[in-house]
Short mmCIF file of C-alpha atoms in Angstrom, two decimals:
data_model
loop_
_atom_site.label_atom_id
_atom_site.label_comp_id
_atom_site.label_asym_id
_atom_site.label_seq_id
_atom_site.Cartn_x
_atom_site.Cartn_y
_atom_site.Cartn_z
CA UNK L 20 -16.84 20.47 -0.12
CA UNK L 21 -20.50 21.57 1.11
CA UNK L 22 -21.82 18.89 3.60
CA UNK L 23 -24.89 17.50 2.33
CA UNK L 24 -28.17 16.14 3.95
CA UNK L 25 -27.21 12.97 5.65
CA UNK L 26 -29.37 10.21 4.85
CA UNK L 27 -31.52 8.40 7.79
CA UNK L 28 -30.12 4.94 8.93
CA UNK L 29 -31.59 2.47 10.96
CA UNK L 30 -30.62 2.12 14.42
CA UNK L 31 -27.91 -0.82 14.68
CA UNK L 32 -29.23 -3.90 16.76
CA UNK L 33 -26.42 -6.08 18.56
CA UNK L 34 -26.20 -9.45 18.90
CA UNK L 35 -24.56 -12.04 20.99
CA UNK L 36 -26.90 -15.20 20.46
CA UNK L 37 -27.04 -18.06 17.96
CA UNK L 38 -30.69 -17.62 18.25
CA UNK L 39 -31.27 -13.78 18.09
CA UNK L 40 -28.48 -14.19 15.07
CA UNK L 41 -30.69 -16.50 13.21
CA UNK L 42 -33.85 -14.15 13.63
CA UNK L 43 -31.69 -11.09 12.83
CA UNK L 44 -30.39 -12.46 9.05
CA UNK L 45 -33.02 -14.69 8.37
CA UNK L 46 -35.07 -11.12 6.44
CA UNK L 47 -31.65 -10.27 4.44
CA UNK L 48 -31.38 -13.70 2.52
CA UNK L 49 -34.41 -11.46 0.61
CA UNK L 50 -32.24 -8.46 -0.25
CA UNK L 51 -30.89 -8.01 -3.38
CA UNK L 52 -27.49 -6.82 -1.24
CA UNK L 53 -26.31 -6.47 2.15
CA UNK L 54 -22.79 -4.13 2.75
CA UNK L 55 -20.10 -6.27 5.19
CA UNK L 56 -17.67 -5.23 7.65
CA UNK L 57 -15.79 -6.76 10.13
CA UNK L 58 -13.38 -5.31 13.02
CA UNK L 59 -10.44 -7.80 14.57
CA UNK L 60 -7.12 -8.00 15.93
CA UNK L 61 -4.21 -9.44 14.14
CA UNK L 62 -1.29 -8.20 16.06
CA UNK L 63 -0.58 -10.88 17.97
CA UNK L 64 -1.46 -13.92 15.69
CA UNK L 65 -1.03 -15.23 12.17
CA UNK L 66 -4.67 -15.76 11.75
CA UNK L 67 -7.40 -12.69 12.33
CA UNK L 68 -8.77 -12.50 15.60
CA UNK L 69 -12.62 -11.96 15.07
CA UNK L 70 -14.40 -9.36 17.10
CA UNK L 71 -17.30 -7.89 15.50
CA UNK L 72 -19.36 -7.95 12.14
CA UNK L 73 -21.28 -5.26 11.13
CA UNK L 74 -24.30 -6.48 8.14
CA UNK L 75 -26.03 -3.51 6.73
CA UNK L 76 -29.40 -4.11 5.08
CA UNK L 77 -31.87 -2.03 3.43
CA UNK L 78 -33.58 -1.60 6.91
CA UNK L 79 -31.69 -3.44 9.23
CA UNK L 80 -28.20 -3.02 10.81
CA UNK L 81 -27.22 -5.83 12.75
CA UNK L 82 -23.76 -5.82 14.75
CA UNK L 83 -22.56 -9.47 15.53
CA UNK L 84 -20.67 -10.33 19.27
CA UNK L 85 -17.93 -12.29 17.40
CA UNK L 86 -16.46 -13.08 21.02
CA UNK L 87 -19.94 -13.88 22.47
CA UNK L 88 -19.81 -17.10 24.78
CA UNK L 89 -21.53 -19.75 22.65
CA UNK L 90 -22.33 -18.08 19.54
CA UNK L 91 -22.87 -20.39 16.44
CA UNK L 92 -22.12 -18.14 13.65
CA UNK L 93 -23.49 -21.09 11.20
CA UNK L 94 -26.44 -18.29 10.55
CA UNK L 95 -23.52 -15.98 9.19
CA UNK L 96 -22.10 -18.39 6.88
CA UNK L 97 -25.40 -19.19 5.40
CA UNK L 98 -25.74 -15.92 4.01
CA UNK L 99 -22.42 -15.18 3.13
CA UNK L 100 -23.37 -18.20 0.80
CA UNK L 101 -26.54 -17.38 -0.23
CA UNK L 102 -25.23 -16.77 -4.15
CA UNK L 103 -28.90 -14.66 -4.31
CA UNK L 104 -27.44 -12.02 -2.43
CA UNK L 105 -24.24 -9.66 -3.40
CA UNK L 106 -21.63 -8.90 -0.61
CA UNK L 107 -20.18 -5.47 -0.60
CA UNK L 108 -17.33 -4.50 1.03
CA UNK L 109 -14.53 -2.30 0.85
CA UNK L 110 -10.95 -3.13 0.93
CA UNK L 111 -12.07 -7.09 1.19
CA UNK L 112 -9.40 -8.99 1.22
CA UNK L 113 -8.89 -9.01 5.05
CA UNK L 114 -12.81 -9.12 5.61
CA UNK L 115 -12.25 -12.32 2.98
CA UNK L 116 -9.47 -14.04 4.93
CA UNK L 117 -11.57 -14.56 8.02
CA UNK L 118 -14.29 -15.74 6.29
CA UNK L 119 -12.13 -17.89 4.38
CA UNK L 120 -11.03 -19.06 7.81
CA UNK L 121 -13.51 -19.55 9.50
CA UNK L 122 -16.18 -21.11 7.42
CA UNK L 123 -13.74 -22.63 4.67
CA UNK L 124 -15.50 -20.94 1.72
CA UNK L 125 -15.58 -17.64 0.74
CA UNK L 126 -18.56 -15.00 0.74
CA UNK L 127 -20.26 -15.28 -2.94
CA UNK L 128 -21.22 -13.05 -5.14
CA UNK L 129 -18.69 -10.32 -3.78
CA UNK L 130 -18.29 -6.11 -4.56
CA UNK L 131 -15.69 -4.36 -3.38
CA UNK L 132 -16.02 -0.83 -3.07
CA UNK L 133 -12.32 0.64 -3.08
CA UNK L 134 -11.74 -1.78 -6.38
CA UNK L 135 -14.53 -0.62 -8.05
CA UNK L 136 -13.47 3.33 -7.11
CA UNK L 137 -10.17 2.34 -8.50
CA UNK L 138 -11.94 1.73 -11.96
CA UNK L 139 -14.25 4.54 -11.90
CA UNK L 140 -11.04 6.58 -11.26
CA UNK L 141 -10.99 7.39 -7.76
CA UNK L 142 -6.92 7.20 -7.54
CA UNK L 143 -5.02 4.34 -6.04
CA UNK L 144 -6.58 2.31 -2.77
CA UNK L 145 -8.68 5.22 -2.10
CA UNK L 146 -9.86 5.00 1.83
CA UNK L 147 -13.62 5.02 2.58
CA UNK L 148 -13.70 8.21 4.66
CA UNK L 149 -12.51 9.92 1.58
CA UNK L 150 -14.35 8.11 -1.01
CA UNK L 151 -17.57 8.72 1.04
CA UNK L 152 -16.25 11.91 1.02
CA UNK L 153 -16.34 12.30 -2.42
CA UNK L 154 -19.39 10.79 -3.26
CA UNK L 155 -21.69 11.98 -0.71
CA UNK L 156 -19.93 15.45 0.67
CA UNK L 157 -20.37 13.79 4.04
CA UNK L 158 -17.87 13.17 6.55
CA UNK L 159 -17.46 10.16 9.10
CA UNK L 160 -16.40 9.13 12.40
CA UNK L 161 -13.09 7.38 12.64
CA UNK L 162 -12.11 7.96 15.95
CA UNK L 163 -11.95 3.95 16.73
CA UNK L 164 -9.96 2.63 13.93
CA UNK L 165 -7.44 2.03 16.04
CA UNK L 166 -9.39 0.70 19.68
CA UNK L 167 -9.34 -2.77 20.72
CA UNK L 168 -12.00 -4.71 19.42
CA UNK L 169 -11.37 -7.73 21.61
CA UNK L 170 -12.06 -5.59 24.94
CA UNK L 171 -15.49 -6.62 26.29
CA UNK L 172 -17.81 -5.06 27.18
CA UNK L 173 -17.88 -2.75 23.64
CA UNK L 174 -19.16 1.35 24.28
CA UNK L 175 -22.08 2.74 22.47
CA UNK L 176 -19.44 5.25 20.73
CA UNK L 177 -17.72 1.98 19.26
CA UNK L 178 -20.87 0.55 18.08
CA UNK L 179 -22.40 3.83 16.50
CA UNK L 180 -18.67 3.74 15.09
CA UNK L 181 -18.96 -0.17 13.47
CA UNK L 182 -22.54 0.43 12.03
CA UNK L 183 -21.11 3.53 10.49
CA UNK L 184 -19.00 1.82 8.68
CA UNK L 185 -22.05 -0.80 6.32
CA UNK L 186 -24.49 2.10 6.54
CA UNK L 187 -22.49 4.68 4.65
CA UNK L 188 -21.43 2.00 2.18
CA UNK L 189 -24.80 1.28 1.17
CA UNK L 190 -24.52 4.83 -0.57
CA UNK L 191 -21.40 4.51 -1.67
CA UNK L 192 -22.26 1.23 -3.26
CA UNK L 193 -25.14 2.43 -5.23
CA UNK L 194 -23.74 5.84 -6.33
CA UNK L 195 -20.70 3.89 -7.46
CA UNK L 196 -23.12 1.38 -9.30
CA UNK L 197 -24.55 3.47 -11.40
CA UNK L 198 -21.50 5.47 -12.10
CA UNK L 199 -19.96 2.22 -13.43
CA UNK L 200 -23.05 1.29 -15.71
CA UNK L 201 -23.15 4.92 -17.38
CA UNK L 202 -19.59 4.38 -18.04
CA UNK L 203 -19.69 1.17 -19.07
CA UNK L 204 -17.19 -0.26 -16.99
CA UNK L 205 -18.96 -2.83 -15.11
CA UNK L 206 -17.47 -5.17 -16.71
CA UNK L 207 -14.23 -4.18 -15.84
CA UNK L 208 -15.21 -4.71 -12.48
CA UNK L 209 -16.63 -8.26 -12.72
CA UNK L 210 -13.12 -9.15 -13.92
CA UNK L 211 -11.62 -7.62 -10.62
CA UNK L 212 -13.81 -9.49 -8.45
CA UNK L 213 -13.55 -13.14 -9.70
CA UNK L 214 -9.72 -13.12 -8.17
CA UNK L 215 -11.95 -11.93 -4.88
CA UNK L 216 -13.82 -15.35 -4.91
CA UNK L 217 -10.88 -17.53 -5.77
CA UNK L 218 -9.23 -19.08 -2.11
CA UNK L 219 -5.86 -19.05 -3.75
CA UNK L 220 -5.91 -15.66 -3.32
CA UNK L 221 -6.04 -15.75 0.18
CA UNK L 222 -3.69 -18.86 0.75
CA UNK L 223 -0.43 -17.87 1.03
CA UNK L 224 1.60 -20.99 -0.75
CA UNK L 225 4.63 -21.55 1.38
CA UNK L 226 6.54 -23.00 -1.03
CA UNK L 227 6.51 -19.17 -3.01
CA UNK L 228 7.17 -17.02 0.17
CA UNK L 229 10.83 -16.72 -0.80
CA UNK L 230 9.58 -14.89 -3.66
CA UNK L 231 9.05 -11.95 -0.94
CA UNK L 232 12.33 -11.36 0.63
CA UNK L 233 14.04 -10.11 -2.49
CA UNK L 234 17.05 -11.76 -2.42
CA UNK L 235 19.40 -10.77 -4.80
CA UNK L 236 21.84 -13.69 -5.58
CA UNK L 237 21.53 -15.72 -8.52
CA UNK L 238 23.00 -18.67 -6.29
CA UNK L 239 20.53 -22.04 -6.97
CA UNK L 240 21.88 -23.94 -4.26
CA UNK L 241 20.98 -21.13 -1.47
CA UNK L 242 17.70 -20.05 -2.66
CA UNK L 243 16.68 -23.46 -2.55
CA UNK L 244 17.73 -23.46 1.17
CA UNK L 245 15.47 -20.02 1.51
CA UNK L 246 12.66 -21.48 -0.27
CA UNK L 247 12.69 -24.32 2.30
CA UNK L 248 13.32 -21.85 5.30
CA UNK L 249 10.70 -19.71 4.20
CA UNK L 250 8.32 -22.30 3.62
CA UNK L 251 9.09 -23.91 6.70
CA UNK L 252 8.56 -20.52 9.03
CA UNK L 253 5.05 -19.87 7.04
CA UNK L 254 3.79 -22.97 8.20
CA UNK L 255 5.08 -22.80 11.83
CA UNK L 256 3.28 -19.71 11.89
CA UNK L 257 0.22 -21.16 10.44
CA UNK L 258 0.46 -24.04 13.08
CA UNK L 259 1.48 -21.98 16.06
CA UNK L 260 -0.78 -18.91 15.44
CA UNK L 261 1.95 -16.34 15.93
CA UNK L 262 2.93 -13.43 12.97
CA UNK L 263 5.52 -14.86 10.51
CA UNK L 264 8.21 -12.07 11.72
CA UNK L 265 7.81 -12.71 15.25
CA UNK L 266 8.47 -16.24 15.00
CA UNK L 267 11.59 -15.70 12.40
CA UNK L 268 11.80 -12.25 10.87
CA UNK L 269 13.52 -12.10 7.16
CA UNK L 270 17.01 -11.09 7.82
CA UNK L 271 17.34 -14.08 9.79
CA UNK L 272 15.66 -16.35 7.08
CA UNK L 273 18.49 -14.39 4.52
CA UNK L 274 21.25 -15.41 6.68
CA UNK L 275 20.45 -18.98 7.26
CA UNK L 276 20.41 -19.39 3.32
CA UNK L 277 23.64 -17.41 3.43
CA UNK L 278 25.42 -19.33 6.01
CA UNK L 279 23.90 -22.71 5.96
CA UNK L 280 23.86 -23.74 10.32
CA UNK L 281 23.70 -27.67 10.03
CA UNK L 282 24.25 -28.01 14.17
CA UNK L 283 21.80 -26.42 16.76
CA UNK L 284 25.13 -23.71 18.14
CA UNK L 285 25.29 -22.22 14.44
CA UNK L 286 21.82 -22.13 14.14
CA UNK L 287 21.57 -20.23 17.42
CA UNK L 288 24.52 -17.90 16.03
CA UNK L 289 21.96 -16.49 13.53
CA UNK L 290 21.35 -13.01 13.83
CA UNK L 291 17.53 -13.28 15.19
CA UNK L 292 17.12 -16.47 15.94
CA UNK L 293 17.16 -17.45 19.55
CA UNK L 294 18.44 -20.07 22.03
CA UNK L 295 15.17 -21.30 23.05
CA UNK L 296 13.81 -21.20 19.51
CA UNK L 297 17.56 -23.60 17.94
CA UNK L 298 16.57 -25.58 21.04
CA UNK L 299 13.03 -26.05 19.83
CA UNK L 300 10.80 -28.19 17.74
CA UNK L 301 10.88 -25.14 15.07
CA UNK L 302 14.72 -25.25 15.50
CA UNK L 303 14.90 -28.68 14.40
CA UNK L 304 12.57 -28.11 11.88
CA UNK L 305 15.00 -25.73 10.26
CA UNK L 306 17.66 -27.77 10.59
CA UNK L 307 16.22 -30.07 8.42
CA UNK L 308 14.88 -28.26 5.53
CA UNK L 309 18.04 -27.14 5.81
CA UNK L 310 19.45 -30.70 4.95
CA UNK L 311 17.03 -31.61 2.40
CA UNK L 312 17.03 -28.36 0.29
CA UNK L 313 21.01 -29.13 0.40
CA UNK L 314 20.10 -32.62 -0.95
CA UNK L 315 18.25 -31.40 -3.98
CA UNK L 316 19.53 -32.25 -7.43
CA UNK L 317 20.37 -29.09 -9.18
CA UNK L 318 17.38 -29.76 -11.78
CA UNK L 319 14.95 -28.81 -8.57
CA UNK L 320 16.32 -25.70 -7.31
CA UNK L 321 14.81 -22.41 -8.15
CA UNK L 322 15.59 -19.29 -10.03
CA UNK L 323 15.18 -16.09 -9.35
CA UNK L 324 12.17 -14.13 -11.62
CA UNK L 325 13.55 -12.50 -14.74
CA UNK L 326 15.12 -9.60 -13.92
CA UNK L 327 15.86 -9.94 -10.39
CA UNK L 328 19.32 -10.34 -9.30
CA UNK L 329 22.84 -10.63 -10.82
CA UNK L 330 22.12 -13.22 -13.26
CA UNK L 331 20.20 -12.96 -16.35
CA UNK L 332 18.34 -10.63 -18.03
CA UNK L 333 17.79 -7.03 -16.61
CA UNK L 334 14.91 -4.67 -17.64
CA UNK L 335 16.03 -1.53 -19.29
CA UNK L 336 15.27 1.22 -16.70
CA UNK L 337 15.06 3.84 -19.03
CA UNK L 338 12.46 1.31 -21.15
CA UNK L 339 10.48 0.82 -17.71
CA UNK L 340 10.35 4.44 -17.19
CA UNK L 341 8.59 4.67 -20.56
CA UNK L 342 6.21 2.55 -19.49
CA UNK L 343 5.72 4.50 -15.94
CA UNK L 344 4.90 7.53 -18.37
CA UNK L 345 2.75 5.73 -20.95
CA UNK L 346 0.84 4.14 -17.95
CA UNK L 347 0.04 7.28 -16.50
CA UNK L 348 -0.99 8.68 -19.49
CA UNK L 349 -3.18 5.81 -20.83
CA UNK L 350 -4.82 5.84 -17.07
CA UNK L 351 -5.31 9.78 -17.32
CA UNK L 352 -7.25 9.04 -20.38
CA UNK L 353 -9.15 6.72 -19.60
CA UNK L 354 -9.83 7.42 -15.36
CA UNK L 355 -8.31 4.82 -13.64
CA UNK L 356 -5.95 4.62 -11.05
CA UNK L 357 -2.76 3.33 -12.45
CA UNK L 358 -2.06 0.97 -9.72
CA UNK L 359 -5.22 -1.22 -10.97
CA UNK L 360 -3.88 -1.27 -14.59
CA UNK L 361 -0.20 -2.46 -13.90
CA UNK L 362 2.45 -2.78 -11.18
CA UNK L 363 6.81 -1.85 -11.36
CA UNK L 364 6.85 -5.94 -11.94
CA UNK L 365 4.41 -6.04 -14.72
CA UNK L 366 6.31 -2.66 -16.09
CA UNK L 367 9.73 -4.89 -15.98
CA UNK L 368 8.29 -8.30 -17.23
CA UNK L 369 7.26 -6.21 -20.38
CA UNK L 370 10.46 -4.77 -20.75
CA UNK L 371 12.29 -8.04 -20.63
CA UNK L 372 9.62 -10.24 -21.76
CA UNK L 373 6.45 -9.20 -23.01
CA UNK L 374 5.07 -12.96 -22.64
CA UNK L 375 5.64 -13.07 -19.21
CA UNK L 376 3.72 -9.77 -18.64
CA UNK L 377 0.19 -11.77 -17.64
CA UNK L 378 -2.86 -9.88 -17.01
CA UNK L 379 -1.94 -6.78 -18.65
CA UNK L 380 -1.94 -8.29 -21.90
CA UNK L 381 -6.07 -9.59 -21.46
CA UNK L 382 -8.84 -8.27 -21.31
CA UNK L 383 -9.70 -4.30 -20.03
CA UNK L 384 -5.72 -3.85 -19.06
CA UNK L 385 -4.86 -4.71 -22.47
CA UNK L 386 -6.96 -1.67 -23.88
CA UNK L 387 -6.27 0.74 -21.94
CA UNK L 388 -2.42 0.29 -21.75
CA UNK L 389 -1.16 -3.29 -22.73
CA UNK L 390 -1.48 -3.20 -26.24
CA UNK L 391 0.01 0.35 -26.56
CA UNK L 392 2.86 -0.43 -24.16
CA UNK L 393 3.56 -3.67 -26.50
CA UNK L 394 3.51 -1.05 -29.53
CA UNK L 395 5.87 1.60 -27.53
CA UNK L 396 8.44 -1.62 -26.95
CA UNK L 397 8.39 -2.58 -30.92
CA UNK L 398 8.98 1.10 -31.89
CA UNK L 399 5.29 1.70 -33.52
CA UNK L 400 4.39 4.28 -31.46
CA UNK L 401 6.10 7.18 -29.61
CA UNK L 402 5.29 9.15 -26.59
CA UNK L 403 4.87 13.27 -27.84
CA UNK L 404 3.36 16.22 -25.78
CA UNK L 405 0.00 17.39 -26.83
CA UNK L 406 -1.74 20.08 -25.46
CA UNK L 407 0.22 19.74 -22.02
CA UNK L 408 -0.55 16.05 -21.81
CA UNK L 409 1.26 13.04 -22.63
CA UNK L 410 0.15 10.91 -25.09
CA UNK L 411 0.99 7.92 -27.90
CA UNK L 412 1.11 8.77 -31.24
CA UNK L 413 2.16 5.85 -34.54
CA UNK L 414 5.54 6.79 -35.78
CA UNK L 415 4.85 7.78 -39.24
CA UNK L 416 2.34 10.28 -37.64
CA UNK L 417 4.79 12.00 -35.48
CA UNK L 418 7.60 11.93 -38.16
CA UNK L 419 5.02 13.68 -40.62
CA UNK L 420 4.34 16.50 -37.79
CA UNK L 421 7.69 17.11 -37.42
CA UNK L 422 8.47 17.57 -41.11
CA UNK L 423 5.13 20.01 -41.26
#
């Protein structure tokens, strides 16, 4: 793709003062939209470790010391407030967690750029090199994904790098905008971003991380003891600030449900799990979820979703890979990544049970592909090859094609 022209951006101003961060964002509370970006650390600790955050205004680019001695970042928070003035980002939900985090509300009104390219039919999580790539012809600098933000002090070639990042998006924003409107899919969007300003999104609820180690037995009594394991390691990691698998990693939460340790030496026999940590205040802590999720009436234990497991009802693979087809079909017609529309869960739920399917039934979801998969499942439409393509014709139709 021919480079083109790269537009002129204003020369990024740093900041490492509650004072100089006040003057700095006090102009953009009169924007009509400021682009957001932050860069952290996260390998070490359950909760992002805030470096930097890069605001990009209309004439301003201001890069914000995170780690600056004495910062109040109450100036920050005001504007991520501000309901006057949209938020763009893209990928947000990391960006969102801090925030979240730090200020115990989340930016509002929010955009998110890779979302929206997902709708406008950009393909599936599309990065923003490449979708400023394919919006503007341009390329940029990503040499520092990977540095260490935390190290102080930061290089000019890591700064240049971090206001790259909200003055591009300004473009990308507004070309995406208006590609949206003529399309008529802003809507669509809006839908997308209301789960973006909703905190449940971004707080894990222990009591459902069980739900993420797949665990295959239909066995009440021991997924109740994972459920209380898993709940129990989420908030020790919460507490202590460490990464849930460092602290316990999965296997070892599988094997405690499997084996049930009630004394400190079989808890320390667990695959993972060491002395020091049995020994421990987390090791007790175990120990006694342990107990209680043993002590549950049978009426309180969980089950595993439909579909999972030995038990229950299974979704017809060869059903679910009609779906996969009809969903990539329905998303080829109508330019959206296919990702957006449904996932392999929503595929099975509506092969077991259409009711449980959820979001794909409502709304934008439903017209593009909900509403024909439902069809497709009841027999009232079939899948035929037209032209090289795919696509979902009513029975009688394709009956009276075949007999022409």
């Amino acid at each position: 793709m021919a480079r083109s022209s790269s537009p002129v951006f204003p020369a990024p101003r740093l900041v490492v003062s509650t004072q100089d961060l006040e003057e700095a964002l006090a102009p953009l509370h009169q924007e009509r939209y400021v682009t957001v970006d932050t860069e952290f650390m996260r390998e070490r600790t359950y909760w992002p470790e805030l470096c930097l955050v890069q605001i990009g205004g209309e004439k301003d680019v201001i890069l914000i010391d995170a780690q600056a001695e004495g910062l109040d970042l109450a100036p920050l928070a005001a504007l991520m407030a501000d309901a006057g003035v949209l938020k763009v980002f893209h990928a947000a939900r990391q960006d969102l967690e801090i925030f979240l985090h730090l200020f115990d509300a989340l930016p509002t009104p929010v955009f998110d750029t890779q979302v929206a390219a997902m709708v406008a039919g950009f393909g599936d999580q599309v990065g923003y090199d490449s979708l400023v790539g394919s919006l503007t012809g341009s390329s940029i600098d990503k040499s520092h994904r990977f540095t260490d933000w935390s190290v102080r002090p930061l290089s000019e070639a890591q700064l240049t790098y971090a206001a790259g990042d909200v003055t591009w998006l300004r473009v990308v924003y507004e070309k995406l905008a208006r590609k949206l409107e003529q399309d008529g899919r802003l809507e669509w969007v809006a839908a997308e971003m209301a789960e973006l300003e909703e905190p449940s999104t971004f707080l894990p609820d222990p009591e459902r991380q069980w739900e993420r180690l797949r665990a295959r037995t239909g066995n009440r009594r021991m997924l109740g003891i994972l459920r209380a394991v898993a709940a129990l390691r989420e908030r020790e990691a919460q507490r202590l600030d460490v990464p849930r698998q460092r602290l316990i990693r999965d296997e070892s939460l599988l094997e405690i449900a499997a084996t049930v340790p009630t004394t400190l030496e079989a808890l320390a026999r667990v695959r993972g799990v060491t002395r020091g940590l049995a020994e421990g205040r987390t090791g007790q802590a175990l120990l006694d979820a342990v107990r209680q999720a043993q002590a549950l009436p049978d009426s309180q234990l969980p089950r595993l979703p439909k579909g999972r497991g030995k038990d229950g009802p299974k979704a017809s693979s060869s059903l679910v890979a009609m779906f996969k087809v009809l969903l990539a079909a329905c998303c080829e017609e109508h330019d959206v990544a296919p990702k957006l529309v449904a996932s392999q869960d929503d595929l099975e739920a509506l092969a077991i049970d259409p009711s449980q399917a959820g979001a794909v039934l409502t709304g934008w979801r439903a017209r593009v592909f909900g509403n024909a998969a439902v069809a497709l499942r009841d027999g009232r439409v079939a899948l035929v090859v037209r032209d090289g393509r795919v696509v979902s014709l009513p029975v009688g139709e394709t009956a009276e094609q075949e007999v022409g």
